[in-house]
Coordinates of C-alpha atoms in Angstrom, one line a residue:
Chain A
X1 CA 18.8 -18.1 -4.9
X2 CA 19.6 -21.0 -7.4
X3 CA 20.9 -19.4 -10.4
X4 CA 18.4 -21.0 -12.8
X5 CA 15.5 -19.6 -10.7
X6 CA 17.2 -16.3 -10.5
X7 CA 17.3 -16.2 -14.3
X8 CA 13.7 -17.0 -14.3
X9 CA 12.8 -14.3 -12.0
X10 CA 15.1 -11.8 -13.8
X11 CA 13.4 -12.8 -17.1
X12 CA 9.7 -12.7 -16.0
X13 CA 9.6 -9.8 -13.6
X14 CA 10.4 -7.0 -16.2
X15 CA 7.6 -8.6 -18.4
X16 CA 5.3 -8.5 -15.6
X17 CA 6.1 -4.9 -14.6
X18 CA 6.0 -3.6 -18.0
X19 CA 2.6 -5.3 -18.5
X20 CA 1.3 -3.9 -15.1
X21 CA 2.6 -0.3 -16.3
X22 CA 0.4 -0.8 -19.4
X23 CA -2.6 -1.7 -17.5
X24 CA -2.6 0.8 -14.7
X25 CA -3.9 4.4 -15.3
X26 CA -1.2 6.7 -16.0
X27 CA 0.3 8.5 -12.8
X28 CA -1.3 11.9 -14.2
X29 CA -4.6 10.5 -14.8
X30 CA -7.5 12.2 -12.9
X31 CA -9.1 12.1 -10.6
X32 CA -6.7 13.6 -7.9
X33 CA -4.0 11.3 -6.7
X34 CA -5.8 8.1 -7.4
X35 CA -3.7 6.7 -10.3
X36 CA -0.6 7.8 -8.3
X37 CA -1.7 5.9 -5.2
X38 CA -2.2 2.7 -7.0
X39 CA 1.2 2.8 -8.7
X40 CA 3.0 3.8 -5.6
X41 CA 1.9 0.4 -4.1
X42 CA 2.2 -1.8 -7.1
X43 CA 5.6 -0.6 -7.8
X44 CA 6.9 -0.5 -4.3
X45 CA 9.3 -3.3 -4.9
X46 CA 7.2 -6.3 -4.7
X47 CA 8.7 -9.6 -5.6
X48 CA 6.1 -10.5 -8.1
X49 CA 5.9 -14.1 -6.5
X50 CA 2.2 -14.8 -7.4
X51 CA 2.6 -13.6 -11.1
X52 CA 6.2 -15.4 -11.4
X53 CA 4.5 -18.7 -10.2
X54 CA 1.4 -18.3 -12.5
X55 CA 3.9 -17.9 -15.5
X56 CA 6.2 -20.7 -14.5
X57 CA 3.3 -23.1 -13.9
X58 CA 1.8 -22.2 -17.4
X59 CA 5.4 -22.5 -19.1
X60 CA 5.9 -25.9 -17.6
X61 CA 2.7 -27.0 -19.1
X62 CA 3.7 -25.7 -22.4
X63 CA 1.1 -22.6 -22.3
X64 CA 1.5 -19.4 -24.3
X65 CA 2.8 -16.2 -22.4
X66 CA 0.2 -14.1 -23.9
X67 CA -2.4 -16.1 -22.2
X68 CA -1.0 -16.0 -18.7
X69 CA 0.6 -12.4 -18.6
X70 CA -2.8 -10.6 -18.0
X71 CA -4.0 -12.8 -15.5
X72 CA -0.7 -12.9 -13.7
X73 CA -0.8 -9.2 -13.5
X74 CA -4.4 -9.2 -12.0
X75 CA -3.1 -11.5 -9.3
X76 CA -0.6 -9.0 -8.4
X77 CA -3.0 -6.2 -8.4
X78 CA -5.1 -8.3 -5.8
X79 CA -2.2 -9.0 -3.8
X80 CA -1.5 -5.2 -3.7
X81 CA -4.8 -4.3 -2.7
X82 CA -4.8 -6.7 0.1
X83 CA -1.5 -5.3 1.5
X84 CA -3.0 -1.7 1.3
X85 CA -6.1 -2.7 3.2
X86 CA -4.3 -4.8 5.8
X87 CA -1.9 -2.0 6.7
X88 CA -4.9 0.3 7.5
X89 CA -5.3 1.6 10.9
X90 CA -8.7 -0.4 11.6
X91 CA -6.9 -3.5 10.5
X92 CA -3.1 -4.3 11.1
X93 CA -2.3 -0.5 11.6
X94 CA 1.3 -0.8 9.9
X95 CA 3.1 2.3 8.7
X96 CA 5.8 0.6 6.9
X97 CA 5.5 -1.6 3.8
X98 CA 8.4 -2.9 1.8
X99 CA 10.5 -0.1 3.5
X100 CA 8.3 2.6 2.6
X101 CA 5.4 4.5 4.2
X102 CA 2.4 2.2 3.7
X103 CA -0.5 3.8 1.4
X104 CA -2.6 5.4 4.1
X105 CA 0.6 7.1 5.5
X106 CA 1.5 8.5 2.0
X107 CA -2.0 9.4 0.8
X108 CA -4.4 9.5 3.7
X109 CA -6.8 6.8 4.8
X110 CA -9.7 7.5 2.3
X111 CA -7.4 7.2 -0.7
X112 CA -5.7 4.1 0.8
X113 CA -9.2 2.5 0.9
X114 CA -10.1 3.6 -2.7
X115 CA -6.9 2.8 -4.2
X116 CA -7.2 -0.7 -2.8
X117 CA -10.9 -0.9 -4.2
X118 CA -9.6 0.4 -7.6
X119 CA -6.8 -2.2 -7.8
X120 CA -9.3 -5.2 -6.8
X121 CA -11.8 -4.0 -9.4
X122 CA -9.2 -3.4 -12.2
X123 CA -7.6 -6.8 -11.6
X124 CA -11.2 -8.3 -12.8
X125 CA -11.4 -6.1 -15.9
X126 CA -7.7 -7.0 -16.8
X127 CA -8.5 -10.7 -16.4
X128 CA -11.8 -10.5 -18.1
X129 CA -10.5 -8.6 -21.2
X130 CA -7.6 -11.1 -21.6
X131 CA -7.1 -13.4 -24.5
X132 CA -7.1 -16.9 -23.2
X133 CA -6.7 -20.4 -24.2
X134 CA -9.6 -21.5 -22.0
X135 CA -12.3 -18.9 -21.1
X136 CA -11.3 -15.6 -19.5
X137 CA -14.5 -16.1 -17.4
X138 CA -12.7 -19.2 -15.9
X139 CA -9.6 -17.2 -14.9
X140 CA -11.9 -14.4 -13.4
X141 CA -13.9 -17.0 -11.3
X142 CA -10.7 -18.8 -10.1
X143 CA -9.1 -15.4 -9.0
X144 CA -12.5 -14.3 -7.2
X145 CA -12.6 -17.7 -5.4
X146 CA -9.1 -17.4 -4.2
X147 CA -9.5 -13.8 -3.1
X148 CA -13.1 -13.7 -2.0
X149 CA -15.1 -14.7 1.3
X150 CA -14.3 -18.2 0.8
X151 CA -10.6 -17.6 0.4
X152 CA -8.1 -14.6 1.3
X153 CA -11.0 -12.2 2.8
X154 CA -11.9 -15.2 5.1
X155 CA -8.2 -15.5 6.3
X156 CA -8.2 -11.8 7.1
X157 CA -11.3 -12.1 9.1
X158 CA -10.1 -15.1 11.2
X159 CA -6.7 -13.2 11.5
X160 CA -8.4 -10.1 12.9
X161 CA -10.7 -12.2 15.2
X162 CA -7.8 -14.4 16.6
X163 CA -5.8 -11.2 17.7
X164 CA -5.2 -11.6 21.4
X165 CA -7.8 -14.1 21.6
X166 CA -5.5 -16.8 20.6
X167 CA -6.2 -20.4 19.3
X168 CA -4.5 -23.6 18.3
X169 CA -2.6 -25.2 15.4
X170 CA -6.1 -25.6 13.5
X171 CA -6.8 -22.0 13.8
X172 CA -3.5 -20.8 12.7
X173 CA -3.5 -23.3 9.7
X174 CA -7.1 -22.1 8.8
X175 CA -5.7 -18.4 8.7
X176 CA -2.7 -19.2 6.8
X177 CA -4.5 -21.5 4.2
X178 CA -7.0 -18.8 3.6
X179 CA -5.1 -15.4 4.1
X180 CA -2.1 -16.4 2.1
X181 CA -2.1 -19.9 0.5
X182 CA -5.7 -19.4 -1.0
X183 CA -4.3 -16.7 -3.7
X184 CA -1.1 -18.5 -4.2
X185 CA -3.0 -21.7 -4.8
X186 CA -5.3 -19.6 -7.4
X187 CA -2.0 -18.3 -9.1
X188 CA -0.7 -21.8 -9.8
X189 CA -4.3 -23.1 -10.9
X190 CA -4.6 -20.0 -13.2
X191 CA -1.2 -21.0 -14.8
X192 CA -2.4 -24.2 -15.6
X193 CA -5.7 -23.1 -17.0
X194 CA -4.2 -20.4 -19.0
X195 CA -1.9 -23.4 -20.4
X196 CA -5.3 -25.3 -21.2
X197 CA -4.1 -28.2 -19.0
X198 CA -6.6 -31.1 -18.0
X199 CA -8.4 -31.0 -14.6
X200 CA -6.0 -33.6 -13.0
X201 CA -3.1 -31.3 -13.9
X202 CA -5.0 -28.1 -12.6
X203 CA -5.9 -29.7 -9.3
X204 CA -2.3 -30.9 -8.9
X205 CA -1.1 -27.4 -9.8
X206 CA -3.4 -26.0 -7.1
X207 CA -2.1 -28.3 -4.4
X208 CA 1.4 -27.3 -5.3
X209 CA 0.4 -23.6 -5.1
X210 CA -1.3 -24.2 -1.6
X211 CA 1.6 -26.0 -0.1
X212 CA 4.0 -23.3 -1.4
X213 CA 1.7 -20.8 0.1
X214 CA 2.0 -22.3 3.5
X215 CA 5.7 -22.7 3.2
X216 CA 5.6 -19.0 2.4
X217 CA 3.4 -17.8 5.2
X218 CA 5.1 -20.2 8.0
X219 CA 8.3 -18.6 6.7
X220 CA 6.9 -15.2 7.1
X221 CA 5.9 -15.9 10.7
X222 CA 9.6 -17.3 11.5
X223 CA 11.0 -14.1 9.8
X224 CA 9.0 -11.9 11.9
X225 CA 10.4 -13.5 14.9
X226 CA 13.9 -13.8 13.9
X227 CA 14.8 -10.8 11.2
X228 CA 15.2 -7.1 11.5
X229 CA 13.0 -4.5 10.3
X230 CA 15.5 -3.1 7.9
X231 CA 15.8 -6.5 6.2
X232 CA 12.1 -7.3 6.1
X233 CA 10.9 -3.8 4.8
X234 CA 8.1 -4.0 7.2
X235 CA 7.9 -3.8 11.0
X236 CA 9.6 -6.8 12.8
X237 CA 8.3 -8.3 15.8
X238 CA 4.9 -7.2 14.9
X239 CA 3.1 -10.2 15.1
X240 CA 4.1 -11.0 18.7
X241 CA 3.3 -7.6 19.9
X242 CA -0.1 -7.6 18.2
X243 CA -0.9 -10.9 19.7
X244 CA -1.2 -12.6 16.4
X245 CA -1.8 -16.3 15.8
X246 CA 1.4 -17.7 14.1
X247 CA 3.2 -21.0 13.9
X248 CA 6.1 -19.9 16.1
X249 CA 3.5 -18.6 18.8
X250 CA 1.8 -22.0 18.8
X251 CA 4.6 -24.6 18.2
X252 CA 7.8 -22.5 18.8
X253 CA 10.5 -21.8 16.2
X254 CA 11.5 -25.3 15.8
X255 CA 7.9 -26.5 15.4
X256 CA 7.4 -23.9 13.0
X257 CA 10.2 -25.0 10.7
X258 CA 9.2 -28.5 10.9
X259 CA 5.8 -27.5 9.9
X260 CA 7.4 -25.6 6.8
X261 CA 9.3 -28.5 6.1
X262 CA 6.5 -30.8 5.9
X263 CA 4.6 -28.5 3.5
X264 CA 7.6 -28.2 1.4
X265 CA 7.5 -32.0 1.0
X266 CA 4.0 -31.7 0.3
X267 CA 4.7 -29.0 -2.5
X268 CA 7.3 -31.3 -4.3
X269 CA 5.0 -34.3 -4.1
X270 CA 2.2 -32.2 -5.9
X271 CA 4.7 -30.9 -8.4
X272 CA 5.6 -34.5 -9.7
X273 CA 1.7 -34.8 -10.6
X274 CA 2.0 -32.2 -13.3
X275 CA 5.3 -31.1 -13.9
X276 CA 7.9 -33.7 -12.8
X277 CA 10.9 -32.5 -14.8
X278 CA 10.4 -28.9 -14.2
X279 CA 13.3 -28.0 -12.3
X280 CA 12.7 -24.3 -12.1
X281 CA 9.4 -24.9 -10.4
X282 CA 11.0 -27.4 -8.0
X283 CA 13.5 -24.8 -7.1
X284 CA 11.0 -22.3 -6.0
X285 CA 10.3 -24.6 -2.9
X286 CA 13.7 -24.2 -1.4
X287 CA 13.7 -20.7 -2.1
X288 CA 10.4 -19.6 -0.5
X289 CA 11.5 -21.7 2.6
X290 CA 15.0 -20.2 2.7
X291 CA 14.4 -16.7 2.0
X292 CA 15.5 -13.9 4.6
X293 CA 13.2 -11.1 3.5
Chain B
X1 CA -45.3 5.0 -8.4
X2 CA -46.9 4.1 -11.6
X3 CA -49.0 0.8 -11.4
X4 CA -47.1 -0.9 -14.3
X5 CA -43.8 -0.1 -12.8
X6 CA -44.8 -0.9 -9.2
X7 CA -45.9 -4.4 -10.5
X8 CA -42.7 -4.8 -12.3
X9 CA -40.8 -3.8 -9.1
X10 CA -42.9 -6.2 -7.0
X11 CA -42.3 -9.1 -9.3
X12 CA -38.6 -8.7 -9.9
X13 CA -37.3 -7.6 -6.5
X14 CA -38.0 -11.0 -4.9
X15 CA -36.4 -12.9 -7.6
X16 CA -33.2 -10.8 -7.0
X17 CA -33.7 -11.3 -3.3
X18 CA -33.9 -15.1 -3.5
X19 CA -30.9 -15.2 -5.9
X20 CA -28.7 -13.0 -3.9
X21 CA -29.6 -15.2 -0.9
X22 CA -28.4 -18.4 -2.6
X23 CA -25.1 -16.4 -3.7
X24 CA -24.4 -15.1 -0.4
X25 CA -22.6 -17.4 2.2
X26 CA -25.0 -18.6 4.8
X27 CA -25.2 -16.2 8.0
X28 CA -23.7 -19.0 10.1
X29 CA -20.7 -19.7 7.5
X30 CA -17.4 -19.1 9.1
X31 CA -15.1 -17.1 9.7
X32 CA -16.5 -15.0 12.3
X33 CA -19.2 -12.6 11.4
X34 CA -18.3 -12.1 7.8
X35 CA -21.2 -13.5 6.1
X36 CA -23.4 -11.9 8.7
X37 CA -21.9 -8.6 7.9
X38 CA -22.3 -9.1 4.1
X39 CA -25.8 -10.2 4.5
X40 CA -26.7 -7.3 6.9
X41 CA -26.0 -4.8 4.5
X42 CA -27.3 -6.6 1.2
X43 CA -30.7 -7.2 3.0
X44 CA -30.9 -3.8 4.7
X45 CA -33.8 -2.9 2.4
X46 CA -32.3 -1.6 -0.8
X47 CA -34.6 -0.7 -3.6
X48 CA -32.7 -3.1 -5.9
X49 CA -32.7 -0.2 -8.5
X50 CA -29.7 -1.5 -10.6
X51 CA -30.7 -5.1 -10.7
X52 CA -34.2 -4.1 -11.7
X53 CA -32.9 -1.8 -14.4
X54 CA -30.7 -4.5 -15.8
X55 CA -33.6 -7.0 -15.8
X56 CA -36.0 -4.5 -17.4
X57 CA -33.7 -3.5 -20.1
X58 CA -33.0 -7.3 -20.7
X59 CA -36.8 -7.9 -20.8
X60 CA -37.3 -5.0 -23.3
X61 CA -34.7 -6.7 -25.7
X62 CA -36.3 -10.1 -25.4
X63 CA -33.4 -11.5 -23.0
X64 CA -33.9 -14.6 -21.0
X65 CA -34.2 -13.7 -17.4
X66 CA -31.6 -16.8 -16.3
X67 CA -29.0 -14.9 -18.4
X68 CA -29.2 -11.7 -16.7
X69 CA -30.0 -12.3 -13.0
X70 CA -26.6 -13.4 -11.9
X71 CA -25.1 -10.3 -13.2
X72 CA -28.0 -8.2 -11.9
X73 CA -27.2 -9.6 -8.2
X74 CA -23.5 -8.9 -8.9
X75 CA -24.3 -5.4 -9.6
X76 CA -26.4 -5.2 -6.2
X77 CA -23.2 -6.5 -4.4
X78 CA -21.1 -4.0 -5.8
X79 CA -23.5 -1.1 -5.1
X80 CA -23.7 -2.4 -1.4
X81 CA -19.9 -2.7 -1.1
X82 CA -19.7 1.0 -2.3
X83 CA -22.1 2.0 0.4
X84 CA -20.3 0.2 3.1
X85 CA -16.8 1.8 2.2
X86 CA -18.5 5.1 1.7
X87 CA -20.0 5.1 5.1
X88 CA -16.5 4.4 6.8
X89 CA -15.1 6.9 9.2
X90 CA -12.1 7.7 7.0
X91 CA -14.8 8.4 3.9
X92 CA -18.2 10.0 4.5
X93 CA -18.2 9.0 8.2
X94 CA -22.0 8.1 8.3
X95 CA -23.6 6.2 11.0
X96 CA -26.9 5.7 9.6
X97 CA -27.8 3.6 6.3
X98 CA -31.1 2.8 5.1
X99 CA -32.5 3.6 8.7
X100 CA -30.1 1.3 10.3
X101 CA -26.5 1.5 12.0
X102 CA -24.1 1.4 9.0
X103 CA -21.8 -1.6 8.9
X104 CA -19.1 -0.1 10.8
X105 CA -21.3 1.0 13.6
X106 CA -22.8 -2.6 13.6
X107 CA -19.7 -4.8 13.1
X108 CA -16.7 -2.5 13.5
X109 CA -14.4 -0.8 11.1
X110 CA -12.1 -3.9 10.3
X111 CA -15.1 -6.2 9.5
X112 CA -16.9 -3.4 7.2
X113 CA -13.6 -2.9 5.3
X114 CA -13.4 -6.7 4.8
X115 CA -17.1 -7.3 4.1
X116 CA -17.1 -4.6 1.4
X117 CA -13.9 -6.2 -0.1
X118 CA -16.0 -9.7 0.0
X119 CA -18.9 -8.3 -1.6
X120 CA -16.9 -6.8 -4.4
X121 CA -15.0 -9.9 -5.0
X122 CA -18.0 -12.2 -4.7
X123 CA -19.8 -10.0 -7.5
X124 CA -17.1 -10.9 -10.0
X125 CA -17.2 -14.7 -9.0
X126 CA -21.0 -14.7 -9.5
X127 CA -21.0 -12.9 -13.0
X128 CA -18.1 -14.9 -14.1
X129 CA -19.7 -18.2 -13.2
X130 CA -23.1 -17.4 -14.8
X131 CA -24.7 -18.8 -17.7
X132 CA -24.9 -16.1 -20.4
X133 CA -26.2 -15.4 -24.1
X134 CA -22.9 -13.6 -24.9
X135 CA -19.9 -14.3 -22.9
X136 CA -19.7 -13.9 -19.1
X137 CA -16.4 -12.4 -19.3
X138 CA -18.0 -9.5 -21.2
X139 CA -20.4 -9.0 -18.1
X140 CA -17.6 -8.9 -15.9
X141 CA -15.5 -6.5 -17.9
X142 CA -18.5 -4.1 -18.2
X143 CA -19.1 -4.2 -14.4
X144 CA -15.6 -3.7 -13.5
X145 CA -15.3 -0.6 -16.1
X146 CA -18.3 0.9 -14.3
X147 CA -17.2 0.2 -10.7
X148 CA -13.4 0.8 -11.2
X149 CA -10.8 3.6 -11.3
X150 CA -12.3 4.9 -14.5
X151 CA -15.8 4.6 -13.2
X152 CA -17.5 4.6 -9.7
X153 CA -14.0 4.8 -7.3
X154 CA -12.9 7.9 -9.8
X155 CA -16.3 9.5 -8.6
X156 CA -15.6 8.5 -5.0
X157 CA -12.0 10.1 -5.2
X158 CA -13.2 13.2 -6.9
X159 CA -16.1 13.6 -4.4
X160 CA -13.6 13.2 -1.3
X161 CA -11.1 15.7 -3.0
X162 CA -13.8 18.3 -3.9
X163 CA -15.1 18.3 -0.1
X164 CA -14.8 21.8 1.4
X165 CA -12.7 22.9 -1.5
X166 CA -15.7 23.3 -4.0
X167 CA -15.8 23.5 -7.6
X168 CA -18.2 24.4 -10.3
X169 CA -20.8 22.6 -12.6
X170 CA -18.1 20.7 -14.4
X171 CA -16.8 19.1 -11.3
X172 CA -20.1 18.1 -9.9
X173 CA -21.2 16.7 -13.2
X174 CA -17.8 14.6 -13.2
X175 CA -18.5 13.5 -9.7
X176 CA -22.1 12.3 -10.6
X177 CA -21.3 10.8 -13.7
X178 CA -18.6 8.8 -12.2
X179 CA -19.7 8.0 -8.6
X180 CA -23.2 7.1 -9.4
X181 CA -24.0 7.2 -13.1
X182 CA -21.1 5.1 -14.1
X183 CA -22.8 2.0 -12.4
X184 CA -26.3 2.4 -13.3
X185 CA -24.9 2.8 -17.0
X186 CA -23.2 -0.5 -16.7
X187 CA -26.4 -2.1 -15.3
X188 CA -28.5 -0.9 -18.4
X189 CA -25.5 -2.1 -20.8
X190 CA -25.4 -5.4 -18.9
X191 CA -29.1 -5.9 -19.6
X192 CA -28.6 -5.3 -23.1
X193 CA -25.5 -7.4 -23.4
X194 CA -27.3 -10.5 -21.3
X195 CA -29.9 -9.9 -24.1
X196 CA -27.5 -10.3 -26.9
X197 CA -28.5 -7.0 -28.4
X198 CA -26.4 -5.5 -30.9
X199 CA -23.6 -2.8 -30.3
X200 CA -26.1 0.1 -31.4
X201 CA -28.6 -1.1 -28.8
X202 CA -26.1 -1.9 -26.1
X203 CA -24.8 1.9 -26.5
X204 CA -28.3 3.3 -26.6
X205 CA -29.0 1.5 -23.4
X206 CA -25.7 2.7 -21.8
X207 CA -26.8 6.2 -22.6
X208 CA -30.1 5.7 -21.1
X209 CA -28.6 4.2 -17.9
X210 CA -26.2 7.2 -17.6
X211 CA -29.0 9.9 -18.1
X212 CA -31.2 7.8 -15.6
X213 CA -28.2 7.9 -13.0
X214 CA -27.7 11.5 -13.3
X215 CA -31.5 12.1 -12.7
X216 CA -31.0 9.7 -9.8
X217 CA -28.1 11.6 -8.1
X218 CA -29.3 15.1 -8.8
X219 CA -32.5 13.9 -7.1
X220 CA -30.5 12.5 -4.3
X221 CA -28.7 15.8 -3.9
X222 CA -32.3 17.7 -3.8
X223 CA -33.7 15.3 -1.1
X224 CA -30.6 15.7 0.9
X225 CA -31.8 19.3 1.2
X226 CA -35.5 19.1 1.4
X227 CA -36.2 15.8 3.0
X228 CA -36.2 14.5 6.5
X229 CA -33.7 12.1 8.1
X230 CA -36.3 9.4 9.0
X231 CA -37.9 9.5 5.4
X232 CA -34.4 9.2 3.8
X233 CA -33.2 6.3 6.2
X234 CA -29.8 8.3 6.0
X235 CA -28.5 11.6 7.8
X236 CA -30.2 14.5 5.8
X237 CA -28.6 17.8 5.5
X238 CA -25.4 16.0 5.5
X239 CA -23.9 17.0 2.2
X240 CA -24.3 20.8 3.0
X241 CA -22.8 20.0 6.5
X242 CA -19.7 18.3 4.8
X243 CA -19.3 20.8 2.2
X244 CA -20.0 18.4 -0.5
X245 CA -20.2 19.4 -4.1
X246 CA -23.9 19.0 -5.4
X247 CA -26.3 20.3 -8.0
X248 CA -28.2 22.5 -5.4
X249 CA -25.0 23.9 -3.8
X250 CA -23.8 25.0 -7.4
X251 CA -27.1 25.8 -9.2
X252 CA -29.7 26.1 -6.3
X253 CA -32.7 24.1 -6.0
X254 CA -34.5 25.4 -9.0
X255 CA -31.2 24.9 -11.2
X256 CA -30.8 21.3 -9.8
X257 CA -34.5 20.5 -10.7
X258 CA -33.8 22.0 -14.1
X259 CA -30.7 20.0 -14.5
X260 CA -32.7 16.6 -13.5
X261 CA -35.4 17.6 -16.1
X262 CA -32.8 17.9 -18.8
X263 CA -31.3 14.4 -18.0
X264 CA -34.7 12.9 -18.0
X265 CA -35.2 14.2 -21.5
X266 CA -31.9 12.6 -22.6
X267 CA -33.0 9.3 -20.9
X268 CA -36.3 9.2 -22.8
X269 CA -34.3 10.0 -26.1
X270 CA -31.8 7.3 -25.7
X271 CA -34.7 4.8 -24.6
X272 CA -36.5 5.5 -28.1
X273 CA -33.2 4.2 -29.7
X274 CA -33.5 0.7 -28.2
X275 CA -36.9 0.1 -26.6
X276 CA -39.2 2.7 -28.1
X277 CA -42.5 0.8 -27.0
X278 CA -41.5 -0.5 -23.4
X279 CA -43.6 1.5 -21.0
X280 CA -42.2 0.2 -18.1
X281 CA -38.8 1.6 -18.8
X282 CA -40.1 4.7 -19.8
X283 CA -42.1 5.1 -16.3
X284 CA -38.6 4.5 -14.6
X285 CA -37.7 8.3 -15.7
X286 CA -40.5 10.0 -13.9
X287 CA -40.1 7.4 -11.1
X288 CA -36.5 8.3 -10.2
X289 CA -37.1 12.0 -10.8
X290 CA -40.2 12.1 -8.4
X291 CA -39.0 9.9 -5.6
X292 CA -39.2 11.3 -2.2
X293 CA -36.8 8.8 -0.4

């Protein structure tokens, strides 16, 4: 990782973690193991990519940290809920997440469903209750649009539907844009909204986030083919085994790499439209494209 | 049903249904059967109890309908998501809901999980995007508190935990207060907030809603013992079969009826503190207590 970007992650991640710790119920809070299950997945070692992106976009537009941190934490809760539900036996049926047993393996299926539901709901409470430059309701609406039936959930449905049935480039692009890029786009827009940026800049930040999200997911597809389970922290080779629709499956590894390259260019072009001199954000693009886990 | 209350339901329910129809994605909207699954459960014949309660409380405090309807619809989406997830095989494993196959029987488990997630997320988008006398963010926060890890989800966790293990009056009261009464309490508070009522009235409306919610759930427990599956539209006798913690199981049918009566008195007492002359709201109490399905 670029040293400037590395420093930014090292500085922002603990701030996010400590705010998440404050927002989540204490491990010992009743009932049963609910709080424990919520914390288990939130603190399983995620990179905090979506919150860091929201904070960096806000920073680049002169926003105050206190206005973006709550919504950034809410984005991480939503991301975590989506992983918990995605891993369920009826969905991707994955026993391993971030190198540890997935939620339903550790806590049982009922608790995994409920811990996911609780994280999704708490996310909106945290965002709605937050101080904000603009209106907290707008942050909530952005988040819900990115995560809901026209965003992330649409991508998950299309992903499940496509399994084994196949499809072409248009289908895989639809899946990736919704399943992964929609929430990353929301993170970037939320960073801009929290900084009270004008509509043109919010829109440009959204395009940056969406393109970055596409690079992120195509790289994920590639890593599923090329990396080892231990490095990934989740089961490698699983996409092909499950007949998932991915860029490598449709366009081959080289085709997938070209596709990632093209979205990386798109991201850098959008960045010029809202934060042309922000070197940390520009370093995010090669970082996402070059990551190995 | 009391004729005045009957007229109120007959007038408000179509307004809620038509707003829900507007907020939900069209049946044909991609991807796959997501929108169809969301609509299947929302339009399965629910009584719209939570939205009607929110609207009646707002009416009683002189609120404008346009300020309460979106949040009222959001409450129904949250209620519907909770039923879909509750019926899942890993949870209550119920094949029948409102006299029809439950969501996972009709659409498969993956789609039922995702349709629930989509309804919960859309609820917050609708509430956040709504016009409001007070702030829409406050409506979102109220809703999330009622539905989240300190509210409805806490009740579901305690309910699952108690199955077969048993418990006493304190445990069953905890379950009912959280699983059922928390969202009904939120509905009543939201009605008051949407009407821009003062804090004392919002609090009294909340106590009314909570007490009404307790009457509602205790009556549900009693009906599970005394009613037929066809009348209920869901499997009767299921609580006892599953070793659920209910008031009849702990205190017997007579004890449960006394408990319901005591909460009914509590509800009427709270009503005097925010809408003493509102006969429709006061009729809600015997209606909930006397319902047969």
